Coordinates of C-alpha atoms in Angstrom, one line a residue:
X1 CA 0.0 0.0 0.0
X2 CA 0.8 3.7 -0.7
X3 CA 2.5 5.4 1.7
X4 CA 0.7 8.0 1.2
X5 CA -2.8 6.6 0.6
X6 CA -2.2 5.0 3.9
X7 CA -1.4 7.8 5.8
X8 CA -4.6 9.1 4.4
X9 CA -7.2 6.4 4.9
X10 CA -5.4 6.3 8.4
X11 CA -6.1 10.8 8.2
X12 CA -9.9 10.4 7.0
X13 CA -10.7 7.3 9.0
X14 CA -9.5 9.2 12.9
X15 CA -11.6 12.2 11.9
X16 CA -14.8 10.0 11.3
X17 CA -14.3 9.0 14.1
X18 CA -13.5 12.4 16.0
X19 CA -16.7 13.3 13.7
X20 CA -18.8 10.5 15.5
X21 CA -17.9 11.6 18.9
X22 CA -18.3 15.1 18.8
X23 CA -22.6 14.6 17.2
X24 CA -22.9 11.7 20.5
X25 CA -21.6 14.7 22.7
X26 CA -23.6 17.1 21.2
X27 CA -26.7 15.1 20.2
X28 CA -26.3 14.1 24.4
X29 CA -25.8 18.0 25.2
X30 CA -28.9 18.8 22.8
X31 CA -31.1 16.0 25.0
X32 CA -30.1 17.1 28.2
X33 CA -31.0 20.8 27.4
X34 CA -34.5 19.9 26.1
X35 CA -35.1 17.8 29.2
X36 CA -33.9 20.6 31.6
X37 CA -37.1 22.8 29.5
X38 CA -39.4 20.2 29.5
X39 CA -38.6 19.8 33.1
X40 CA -38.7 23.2 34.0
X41 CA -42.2 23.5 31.9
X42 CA -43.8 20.8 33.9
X43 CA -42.9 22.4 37.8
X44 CA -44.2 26.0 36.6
X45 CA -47.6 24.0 35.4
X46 CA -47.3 21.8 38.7
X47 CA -46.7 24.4 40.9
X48 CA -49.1 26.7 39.4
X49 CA -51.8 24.5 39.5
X50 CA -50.9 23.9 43.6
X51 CA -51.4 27.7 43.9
X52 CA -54.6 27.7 42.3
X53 CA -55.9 24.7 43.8
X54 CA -54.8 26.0 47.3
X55 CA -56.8 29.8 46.6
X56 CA -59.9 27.9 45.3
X57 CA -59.6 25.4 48.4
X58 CA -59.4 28.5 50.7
X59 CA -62.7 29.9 48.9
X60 CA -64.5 26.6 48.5
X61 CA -64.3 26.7 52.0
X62 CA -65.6 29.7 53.0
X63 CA -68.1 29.5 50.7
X64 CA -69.3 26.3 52.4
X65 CA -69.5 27.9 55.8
X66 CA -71.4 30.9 54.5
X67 CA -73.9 28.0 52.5
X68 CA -74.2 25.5 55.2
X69 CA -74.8 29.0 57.9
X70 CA -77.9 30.4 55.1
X71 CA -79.5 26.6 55.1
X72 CA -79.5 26.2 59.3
X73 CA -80.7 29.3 60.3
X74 CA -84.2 28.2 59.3
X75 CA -85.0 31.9 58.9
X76 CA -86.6 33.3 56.2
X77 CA -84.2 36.7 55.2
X78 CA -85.0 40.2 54.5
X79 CA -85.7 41.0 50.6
X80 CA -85.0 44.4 49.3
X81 CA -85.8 44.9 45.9
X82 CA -82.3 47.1 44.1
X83 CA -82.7 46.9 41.0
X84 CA -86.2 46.6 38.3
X85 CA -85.9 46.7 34.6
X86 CA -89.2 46.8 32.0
X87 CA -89.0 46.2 28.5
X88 CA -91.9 47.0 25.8
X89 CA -92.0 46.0 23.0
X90 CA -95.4 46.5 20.4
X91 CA -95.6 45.3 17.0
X92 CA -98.5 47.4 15.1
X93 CA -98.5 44.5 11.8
X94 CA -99.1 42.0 14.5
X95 CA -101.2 44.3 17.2
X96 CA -98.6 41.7 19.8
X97 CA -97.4 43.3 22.4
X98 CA -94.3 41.7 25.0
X99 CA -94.0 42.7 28.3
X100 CA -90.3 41.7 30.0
X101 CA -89.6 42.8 33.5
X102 CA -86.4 41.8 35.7
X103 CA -86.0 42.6 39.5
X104 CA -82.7 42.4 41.6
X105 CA -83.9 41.1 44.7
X106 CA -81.2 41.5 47.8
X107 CA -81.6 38.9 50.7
X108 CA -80.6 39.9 54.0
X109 CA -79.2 37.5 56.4
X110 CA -78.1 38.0 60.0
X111 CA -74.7 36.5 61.0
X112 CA -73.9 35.4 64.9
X113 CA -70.8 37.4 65.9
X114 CA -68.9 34.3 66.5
X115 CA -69.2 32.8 63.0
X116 CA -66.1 33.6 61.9
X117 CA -64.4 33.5 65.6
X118 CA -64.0 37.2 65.3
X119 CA -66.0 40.1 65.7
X120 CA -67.3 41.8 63.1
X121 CA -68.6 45.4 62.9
X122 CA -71.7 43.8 60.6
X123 CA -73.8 41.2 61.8
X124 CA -75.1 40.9 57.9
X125 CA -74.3 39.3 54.9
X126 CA -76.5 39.4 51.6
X127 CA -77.2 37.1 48.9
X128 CA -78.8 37.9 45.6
X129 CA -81.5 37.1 43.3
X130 CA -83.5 38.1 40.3
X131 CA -87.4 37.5 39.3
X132 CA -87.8 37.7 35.2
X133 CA -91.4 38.1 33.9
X134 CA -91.9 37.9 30.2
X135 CA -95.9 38.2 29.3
X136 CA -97.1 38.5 25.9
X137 CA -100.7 40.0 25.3
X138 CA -102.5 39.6 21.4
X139 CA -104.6 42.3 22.7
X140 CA -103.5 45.9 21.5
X141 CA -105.5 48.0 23.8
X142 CA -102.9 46.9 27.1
X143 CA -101.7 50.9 27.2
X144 CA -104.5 53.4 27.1
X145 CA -103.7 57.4 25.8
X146 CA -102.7 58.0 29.5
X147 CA -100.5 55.3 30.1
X148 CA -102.3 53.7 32.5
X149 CA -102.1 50.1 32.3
X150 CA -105.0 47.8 31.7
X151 CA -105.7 45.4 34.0
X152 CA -105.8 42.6 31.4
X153 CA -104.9 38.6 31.7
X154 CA -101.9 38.3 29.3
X155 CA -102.1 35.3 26.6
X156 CA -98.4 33.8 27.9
X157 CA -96.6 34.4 31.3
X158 CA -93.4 33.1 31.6
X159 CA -91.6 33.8 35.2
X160 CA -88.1 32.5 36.0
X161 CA -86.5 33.1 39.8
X162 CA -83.4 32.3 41.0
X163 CA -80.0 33.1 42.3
X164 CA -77.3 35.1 41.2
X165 CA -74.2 32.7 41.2
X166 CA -71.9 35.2 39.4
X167 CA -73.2 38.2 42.0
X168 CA -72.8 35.8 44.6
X169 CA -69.7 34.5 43.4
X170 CA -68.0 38.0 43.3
X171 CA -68.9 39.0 46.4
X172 CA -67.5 35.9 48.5
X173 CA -64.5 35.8 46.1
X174 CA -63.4 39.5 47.5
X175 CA -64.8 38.5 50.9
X176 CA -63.0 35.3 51.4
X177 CA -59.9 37.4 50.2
X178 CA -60.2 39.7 52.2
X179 CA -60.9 37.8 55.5
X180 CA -58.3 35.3 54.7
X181 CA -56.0 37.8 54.4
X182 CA -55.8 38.5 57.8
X183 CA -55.4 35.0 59.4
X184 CA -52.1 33.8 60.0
X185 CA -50.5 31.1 57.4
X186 CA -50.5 28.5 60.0
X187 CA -54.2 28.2 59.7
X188 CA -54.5 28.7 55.8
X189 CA -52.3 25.9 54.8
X190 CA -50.8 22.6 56.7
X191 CA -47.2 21.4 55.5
X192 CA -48.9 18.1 55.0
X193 CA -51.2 19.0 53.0
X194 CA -49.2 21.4 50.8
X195 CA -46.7 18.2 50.4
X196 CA -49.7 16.0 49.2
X197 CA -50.7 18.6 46.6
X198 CA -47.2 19.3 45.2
X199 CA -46.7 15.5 45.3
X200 CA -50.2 14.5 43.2
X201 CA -49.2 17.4 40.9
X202 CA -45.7 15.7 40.1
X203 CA -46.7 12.0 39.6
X204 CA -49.4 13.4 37.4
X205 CA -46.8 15.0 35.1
X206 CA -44.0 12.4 35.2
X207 CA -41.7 14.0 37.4
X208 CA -41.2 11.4 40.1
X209 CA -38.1 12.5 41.5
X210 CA -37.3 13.9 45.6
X211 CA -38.7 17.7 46.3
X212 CA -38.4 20.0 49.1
X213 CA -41.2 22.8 49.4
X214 CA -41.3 25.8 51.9
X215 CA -43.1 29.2 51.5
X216 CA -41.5 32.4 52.4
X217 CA -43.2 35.6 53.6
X218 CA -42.1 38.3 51.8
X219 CA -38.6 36.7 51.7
X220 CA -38.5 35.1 54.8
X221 CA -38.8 31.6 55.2
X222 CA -42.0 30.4 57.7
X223 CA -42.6 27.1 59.8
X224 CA -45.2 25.6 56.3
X225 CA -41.5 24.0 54.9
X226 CA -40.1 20.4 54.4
X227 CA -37.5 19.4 56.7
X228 CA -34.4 19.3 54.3
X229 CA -35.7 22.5 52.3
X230 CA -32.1 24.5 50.6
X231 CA -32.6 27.2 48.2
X232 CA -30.3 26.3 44.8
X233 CA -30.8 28.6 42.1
X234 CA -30.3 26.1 39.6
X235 CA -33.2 23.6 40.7
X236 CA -36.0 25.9 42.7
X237 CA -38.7 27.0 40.9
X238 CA -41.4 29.4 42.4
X239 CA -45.1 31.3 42.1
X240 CA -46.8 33.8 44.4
X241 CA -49.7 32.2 46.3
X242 CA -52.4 33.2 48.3
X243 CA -52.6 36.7 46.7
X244 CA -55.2 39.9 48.0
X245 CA -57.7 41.8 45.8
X246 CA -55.1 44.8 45.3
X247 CA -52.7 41.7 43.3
X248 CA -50.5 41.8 46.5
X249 CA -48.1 39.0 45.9
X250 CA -47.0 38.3 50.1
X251 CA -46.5 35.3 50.5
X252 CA -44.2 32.5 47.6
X253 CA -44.3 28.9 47.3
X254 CA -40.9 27.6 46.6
X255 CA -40.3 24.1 45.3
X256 CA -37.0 22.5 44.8
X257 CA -35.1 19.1 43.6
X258 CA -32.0 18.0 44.9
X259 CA -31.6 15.2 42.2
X260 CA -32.8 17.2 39.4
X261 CA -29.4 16.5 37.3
X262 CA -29.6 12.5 38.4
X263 CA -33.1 12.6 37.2
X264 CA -32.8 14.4 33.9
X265 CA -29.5 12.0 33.0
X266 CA -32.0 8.9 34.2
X267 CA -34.4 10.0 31.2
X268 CA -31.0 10.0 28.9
X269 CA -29.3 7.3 30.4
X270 CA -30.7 3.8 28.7
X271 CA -30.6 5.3 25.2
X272 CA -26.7 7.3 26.0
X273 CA -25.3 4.0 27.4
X274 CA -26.6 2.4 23.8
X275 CA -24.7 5.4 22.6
X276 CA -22.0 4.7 24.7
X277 CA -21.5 0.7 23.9
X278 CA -21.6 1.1 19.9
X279 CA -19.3 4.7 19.8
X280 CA -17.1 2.2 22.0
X281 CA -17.5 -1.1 19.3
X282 CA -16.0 1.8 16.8
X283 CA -13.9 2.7 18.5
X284 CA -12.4 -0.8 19.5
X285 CA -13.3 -1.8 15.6
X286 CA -11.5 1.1 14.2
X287 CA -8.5 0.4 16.7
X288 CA -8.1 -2.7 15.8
X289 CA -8.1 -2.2 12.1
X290 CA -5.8 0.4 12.2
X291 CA -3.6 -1.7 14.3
X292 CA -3.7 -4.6 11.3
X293 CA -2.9 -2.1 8.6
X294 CA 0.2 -1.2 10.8
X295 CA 0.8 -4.6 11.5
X296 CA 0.6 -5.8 8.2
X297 CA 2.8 -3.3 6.6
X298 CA 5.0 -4.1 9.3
X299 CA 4.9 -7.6 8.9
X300 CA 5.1 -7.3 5.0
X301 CA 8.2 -5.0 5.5
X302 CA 9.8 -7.6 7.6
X303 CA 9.3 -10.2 5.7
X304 CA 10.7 -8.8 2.8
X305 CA 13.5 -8.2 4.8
X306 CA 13.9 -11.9 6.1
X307 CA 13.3 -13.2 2.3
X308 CA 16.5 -10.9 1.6
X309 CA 18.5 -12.1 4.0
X310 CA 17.4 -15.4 3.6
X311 CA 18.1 -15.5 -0.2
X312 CA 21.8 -14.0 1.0
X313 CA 22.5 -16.5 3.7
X314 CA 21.5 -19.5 1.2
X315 CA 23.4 -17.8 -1.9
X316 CA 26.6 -17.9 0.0
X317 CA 27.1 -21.4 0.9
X318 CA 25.2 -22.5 -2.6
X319 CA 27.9 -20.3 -4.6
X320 CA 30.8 -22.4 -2.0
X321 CA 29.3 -25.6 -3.3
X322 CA 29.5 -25.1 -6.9
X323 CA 32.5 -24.0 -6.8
X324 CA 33.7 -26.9 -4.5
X325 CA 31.8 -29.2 -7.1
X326 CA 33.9 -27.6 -9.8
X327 CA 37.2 -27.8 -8.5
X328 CA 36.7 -31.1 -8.0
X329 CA 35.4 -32.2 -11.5
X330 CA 38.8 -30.3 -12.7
X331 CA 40.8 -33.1 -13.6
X332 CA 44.0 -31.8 -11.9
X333 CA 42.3 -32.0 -8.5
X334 CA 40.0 -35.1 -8.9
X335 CA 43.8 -36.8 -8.3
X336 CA 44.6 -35.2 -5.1
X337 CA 42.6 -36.9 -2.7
X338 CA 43.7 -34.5 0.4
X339 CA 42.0 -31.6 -1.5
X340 CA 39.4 -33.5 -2.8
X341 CA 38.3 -34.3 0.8
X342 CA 38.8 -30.5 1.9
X343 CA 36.3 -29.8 -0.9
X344 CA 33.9 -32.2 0.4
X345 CA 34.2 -31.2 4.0
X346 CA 33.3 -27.5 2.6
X347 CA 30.4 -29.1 0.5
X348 CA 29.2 -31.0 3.9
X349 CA 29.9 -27.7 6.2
X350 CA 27.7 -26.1 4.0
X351 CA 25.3 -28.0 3.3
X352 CA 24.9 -28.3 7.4
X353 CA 24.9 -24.4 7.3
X354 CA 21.5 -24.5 5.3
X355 CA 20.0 -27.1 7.0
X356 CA 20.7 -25.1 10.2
X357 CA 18.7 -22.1 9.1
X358 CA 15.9 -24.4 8.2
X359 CA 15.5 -26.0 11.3
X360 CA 15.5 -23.0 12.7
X361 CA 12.2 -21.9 10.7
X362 CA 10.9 -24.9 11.3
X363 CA 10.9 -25.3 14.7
X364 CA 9.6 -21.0 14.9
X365 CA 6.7 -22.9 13.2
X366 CA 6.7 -26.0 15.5
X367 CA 6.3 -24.0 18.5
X368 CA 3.8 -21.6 17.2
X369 CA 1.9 -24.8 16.3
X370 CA 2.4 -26.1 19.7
X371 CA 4.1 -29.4 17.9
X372 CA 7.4 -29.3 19.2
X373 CA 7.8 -31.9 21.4
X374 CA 10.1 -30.8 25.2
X375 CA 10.7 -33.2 27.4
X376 CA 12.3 -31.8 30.6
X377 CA 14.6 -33.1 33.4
X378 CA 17.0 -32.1 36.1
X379 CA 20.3 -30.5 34.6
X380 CA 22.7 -28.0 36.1
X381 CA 22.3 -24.9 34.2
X382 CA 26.2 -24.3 34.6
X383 CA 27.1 -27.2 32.7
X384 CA 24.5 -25.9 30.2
X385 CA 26.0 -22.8 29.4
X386 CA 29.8 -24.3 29.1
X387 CA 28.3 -26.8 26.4
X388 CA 27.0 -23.8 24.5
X389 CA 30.7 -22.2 24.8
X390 CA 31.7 -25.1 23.3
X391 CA 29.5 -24.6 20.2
X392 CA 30.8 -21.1 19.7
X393 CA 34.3 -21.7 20.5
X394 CA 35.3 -22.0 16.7
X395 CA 33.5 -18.7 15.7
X396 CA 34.9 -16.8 18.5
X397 CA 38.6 -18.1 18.0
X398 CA 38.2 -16.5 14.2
X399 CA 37.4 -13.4 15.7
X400 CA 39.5 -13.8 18.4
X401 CA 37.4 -13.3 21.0
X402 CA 36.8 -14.2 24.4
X403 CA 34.0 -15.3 26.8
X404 CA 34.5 -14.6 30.7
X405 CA 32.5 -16.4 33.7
X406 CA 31.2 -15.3 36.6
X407 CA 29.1 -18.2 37.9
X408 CA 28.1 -16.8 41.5
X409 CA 25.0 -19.1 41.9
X410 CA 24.9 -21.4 45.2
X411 CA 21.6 -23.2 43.7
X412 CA 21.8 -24.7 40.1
X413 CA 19.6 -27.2 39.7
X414 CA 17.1 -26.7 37.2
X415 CA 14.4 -28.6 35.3
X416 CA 14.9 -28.1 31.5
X417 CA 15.1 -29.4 28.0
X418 CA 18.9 -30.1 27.1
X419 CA 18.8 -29.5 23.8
X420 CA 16.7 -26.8 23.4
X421 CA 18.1 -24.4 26.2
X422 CA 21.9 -25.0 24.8
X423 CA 20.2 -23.6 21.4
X424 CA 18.9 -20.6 24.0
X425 CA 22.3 -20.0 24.6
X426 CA 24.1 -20.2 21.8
X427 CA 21.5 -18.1 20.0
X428 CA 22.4 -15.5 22.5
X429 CA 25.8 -15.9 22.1
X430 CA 26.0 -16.2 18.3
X431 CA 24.0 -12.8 18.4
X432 CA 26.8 -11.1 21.0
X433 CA 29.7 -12.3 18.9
X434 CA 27.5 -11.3 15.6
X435 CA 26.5 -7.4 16.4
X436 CA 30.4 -6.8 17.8
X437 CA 31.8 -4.7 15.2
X438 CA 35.4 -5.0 17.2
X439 CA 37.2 -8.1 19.2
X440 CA 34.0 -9.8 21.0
X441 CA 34.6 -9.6 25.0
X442 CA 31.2 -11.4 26.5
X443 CA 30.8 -11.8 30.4
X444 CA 28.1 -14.7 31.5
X445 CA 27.0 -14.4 34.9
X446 CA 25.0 -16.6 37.4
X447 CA 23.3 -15.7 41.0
X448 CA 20.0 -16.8 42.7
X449 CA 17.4 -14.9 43.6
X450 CA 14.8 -15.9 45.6
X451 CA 13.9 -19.6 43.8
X452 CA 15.4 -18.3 40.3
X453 CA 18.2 -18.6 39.1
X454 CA 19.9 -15.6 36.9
X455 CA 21.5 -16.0 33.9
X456 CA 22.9 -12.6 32.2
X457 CA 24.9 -12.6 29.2
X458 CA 26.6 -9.3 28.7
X459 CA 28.6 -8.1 25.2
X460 CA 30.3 -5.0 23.9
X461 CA 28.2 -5.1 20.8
X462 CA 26.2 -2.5 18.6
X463 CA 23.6 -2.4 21.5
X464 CA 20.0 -1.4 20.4
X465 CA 17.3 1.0 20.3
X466 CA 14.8 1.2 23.0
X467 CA 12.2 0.5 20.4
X468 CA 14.2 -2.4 19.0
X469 CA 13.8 -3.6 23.0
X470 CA 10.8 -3.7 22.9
X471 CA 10.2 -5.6 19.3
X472 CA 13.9 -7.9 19.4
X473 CA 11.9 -11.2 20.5
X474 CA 9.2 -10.4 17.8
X475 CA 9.7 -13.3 15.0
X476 CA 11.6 -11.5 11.6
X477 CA 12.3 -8.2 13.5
X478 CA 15.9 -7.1 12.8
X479 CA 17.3 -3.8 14.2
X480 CA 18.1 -2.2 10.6
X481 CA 21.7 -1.5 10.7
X482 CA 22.1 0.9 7.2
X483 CA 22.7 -2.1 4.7
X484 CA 20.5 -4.9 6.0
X485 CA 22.9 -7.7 4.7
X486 CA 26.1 -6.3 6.8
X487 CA 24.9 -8.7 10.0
X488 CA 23.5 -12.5 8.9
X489 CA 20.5 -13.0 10.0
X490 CA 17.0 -13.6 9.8
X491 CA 15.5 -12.2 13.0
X492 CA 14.1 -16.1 14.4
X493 CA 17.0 -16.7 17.0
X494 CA 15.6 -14.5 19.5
X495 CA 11.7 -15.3 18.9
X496 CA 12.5 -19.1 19.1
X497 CA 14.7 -18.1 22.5
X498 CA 11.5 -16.2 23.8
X499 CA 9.6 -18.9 23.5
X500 CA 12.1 -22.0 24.5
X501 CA 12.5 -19.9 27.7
X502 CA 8.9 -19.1 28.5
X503 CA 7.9 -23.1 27.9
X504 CA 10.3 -23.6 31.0
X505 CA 8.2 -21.1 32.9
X506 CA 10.8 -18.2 32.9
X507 CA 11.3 -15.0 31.5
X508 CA 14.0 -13.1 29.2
X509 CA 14.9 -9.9 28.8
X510 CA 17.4 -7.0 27.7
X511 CA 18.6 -4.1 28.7
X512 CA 21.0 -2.2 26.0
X513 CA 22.2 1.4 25.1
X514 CA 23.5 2.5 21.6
X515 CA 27.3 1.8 21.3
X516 CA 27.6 0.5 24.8
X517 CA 26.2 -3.4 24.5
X518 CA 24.2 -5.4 25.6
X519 CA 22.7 -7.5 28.8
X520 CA 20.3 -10.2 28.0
X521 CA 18.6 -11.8 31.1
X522 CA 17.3 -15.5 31.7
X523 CA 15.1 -16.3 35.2
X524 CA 14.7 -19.8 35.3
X525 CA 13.2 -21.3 38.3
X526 CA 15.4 -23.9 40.9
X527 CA 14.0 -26.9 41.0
X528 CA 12.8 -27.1 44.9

């Protein structure tokens, strides 16, 4: 893939994402916003309609004690006629002639002083009604020239009576008002009550969440008040109750919710944790796939590094075997039997080389496969280590190097594969006297710790990165090095040593600095 086109995709593919977040956080915001409005729509209509329902109780109820007084007195009250209307109308085509009278009729009735427990200046109150008359005469001689009305039997009498709600209405509305006015709170409202209210209000509008209510008298808080009532500006709503005939707004019902935020995220919080799970599924989908594109190129970069070094590792001792093959077709040498036999020991050398480098592939691909077959046993891990010195010996000597041992270890019993860990060594070691550009000096250490044994393995090489640290036990990493053929190799040793070492239930390591070496560190546990 295109470096560019990569870095691209990789461009457009994080701001989608980015994109994606962003709307959930706004789209959340948006939600939250429109809840806190609906919210604060449904407390002014709740707490509203507890101030109105409170006035109208107040009214109801001193309508019913003025009602229930007029029906058990058992007294029939003083009329007073205020008001009468006439209407006449004649129609000459018809000689019909309608006759509409209405009289305002005022009822007197007398009050005991201690109705209201207080002593009033009036012992009255009145109550209204109306008469209507409509008659209708066919005669047209009702009105003679004087005015004087005939005493004549109309052809239709209609006559309604009753009372005056709305006059009646009016005038215990600005009584009750005004009375009630002038009691204390205490004996208007009941904190029980009031809580009842606001609560039916709520649950009829959805909002079932904790409240605190108090009323305050012109700013000052009274005893009608929930225990754990707190004024917060962002969560107490209010409304003037119990107001006068003048519009005098003394006393304020204040109702307010301490969970109002947990509530308003409880409405959000089934639908944003949906929100929440599939941005994350994106998230972990997108992370993933961007982690394969980066592993793949990786992969495909050092592969194309391990076929290259590969192909010059093979080339070598293939090119050495020809020309060993030639020499000894030439007819000159095909005599000398000493040469002959050096040309077949470079031939069979060789030969071993390349069959070295594919068992080493192969058993990568064994133990990936879980195939390869370890059977352990008690060794000394000493004795270990100086048969892979043995191994190296001969490539040392030709760079006339040297190996040093520090074997400080009381406890060396361990229980491994032979075989396998002398290849963990001699991988290591190989790679020491391999990435030394000058004489090889290499120090091998032992010491316990706790029920391990330590096994360090220090060189004066190259050293390393701290990123090639982290990768160097990765299969076909290679620390690149300018020209990639300058060190043989094929970046298995160390993955095959990783995972020889962790089948034996230890651990490897290294610790390394550019142009100062490196340590590479076994733990192997003692056998108890």
């Amino acid at each position: 893939m295109n470096k560019l086109f990569f870095r691209l995709l990789v461009l457009l593919m994080s701001l989608s994402l980015i994109g994606i977040i962003l709307v959930q956080v706004y789209w959340f915001n948006t939600s939250f916003k429109n809840n806190d409005e609906q919210f604060k729509f449904h407390v002014k209509q709740v707490i509203g309609n507890v101030a109105d329902k409170l006035q109208k109780q107040e009214a109801y109820s001193f309508y019913d004690k003025i009602n229930h007084y007029k029906d058990s007195t058992g007294k029939v009250p003083k009329k007073d006629d205020l008001l009468e209307f006439y209407y006449v109308q004649k129609n000459p085509r018809t000689n019909k002639t309608i006759i509409y009278s209405n009289s305002i009729i005022s009822e007197d009735y007398n009050i005991s002083p201690s109705f209201f427990d207080k002593k009033f200046d009036s012992e009255k109150f009145k109550s209204f009604s109306s008469k209507r008359v409509t008659e209708v005469y066919n005669n047209n001689n009702i009105v003679d020239n004087s005015g004087t009305s005939q005493s004549l039997i109309p052809d239709v009498r209609v006559e309604k009576s009753g009372n005056l709600d709305i006059l009646d209405n009016a005038l215990f509305e600005i009584s009750a008002k005004d009375v009630l006015s002038a009691m204390p709170l205490e004996e208007r409202v009941s904190r029980d009550v009031l809580q009842k209210l606001i609560k039916k209000e709520l649950e009829e509008y959805g909002v079932k969440t904790k409240f605190e209510f108090g009323i305050l008298n012109n700013g000052i808080q009274t005893k009608i008040r929930s225990s754990d009532f707190k004024y917060d500006k962002n969560a107490t709503y209010s409304i003037p109750i119990f107001t006068d005939n003048e519009g005098n707004e003394k006393y304020k019902l204040l109702v307010t919710f301490p969970h109002k935020k947990k509530f308003l995220l409880s409405e959000l919080v089934s639908i944003t944790i949906l929100s929440i799970i599939f941005t994350l599924i994106i998230i972990i989908a997108y992370s993933s796939a961007l982690s394969q594109l980066i592993r793949q190129r990786q992969i495909s970069e050092i592969k194309n590094d391990f076929i290259n070094n590969m192909t010059h590792e093979f080339k070598t001792p293939i090119a050495t075997i020809n020309l060993a093959l030639d020499a000894i077709r030439n007819p000159k040498i095909i005599d000398d039997k000493e040469k002959v036999l050096r040309y077949l020991q470079m031939i069979r050398d060789e030969n071993k080389r390349m069959h070295a480098q594919v068992e080493n592939v192969l058993r990568i691909s064994k133990l990936e496969k879980k195939e390869l077959d370890i059977e352990k046993e008690s060794s000394n891990i000493e004795d270990i280590i100086y048969d892979a010195i043995e191994h190296v010996n001969l490539i040392l000597e030709d760079r006339e190097g040297s190996i040093t041992t520090h074997f400080d270890a009381a406890r060396t019993s361990v229980l491994i594969n032979d075989v396998h860990f002398t290849n963990v060594i001699v991988n290591i070691l190989e790679n020491a006297i391999k990435y030394s550009p000058n004489t090889p000096k290499i120090d091998i250490y032992t010491e316990n710790i706790k029920d391990m044994v330590l096994i360090k393995v220090k060189d004066n090489g190259l050293g390393m990165s701290k990123v090639a640290q982290k990768r160097i036990f990765e299969k076909f990493y290679r620390e690149h090095t300018g020209d990639i053929h300058n060190v043989k190799g094929h970046g298995l040793g160390l993955a095959y040593v990783k995972r020889i070492v962790e089948d034996h239930n230890g651990q490897v390591y290294v610790e390394s600095e550019k142009g100062k070496g490196s340590t590479f560190i076994i733990k192997i546990p003692l056998i108890n």
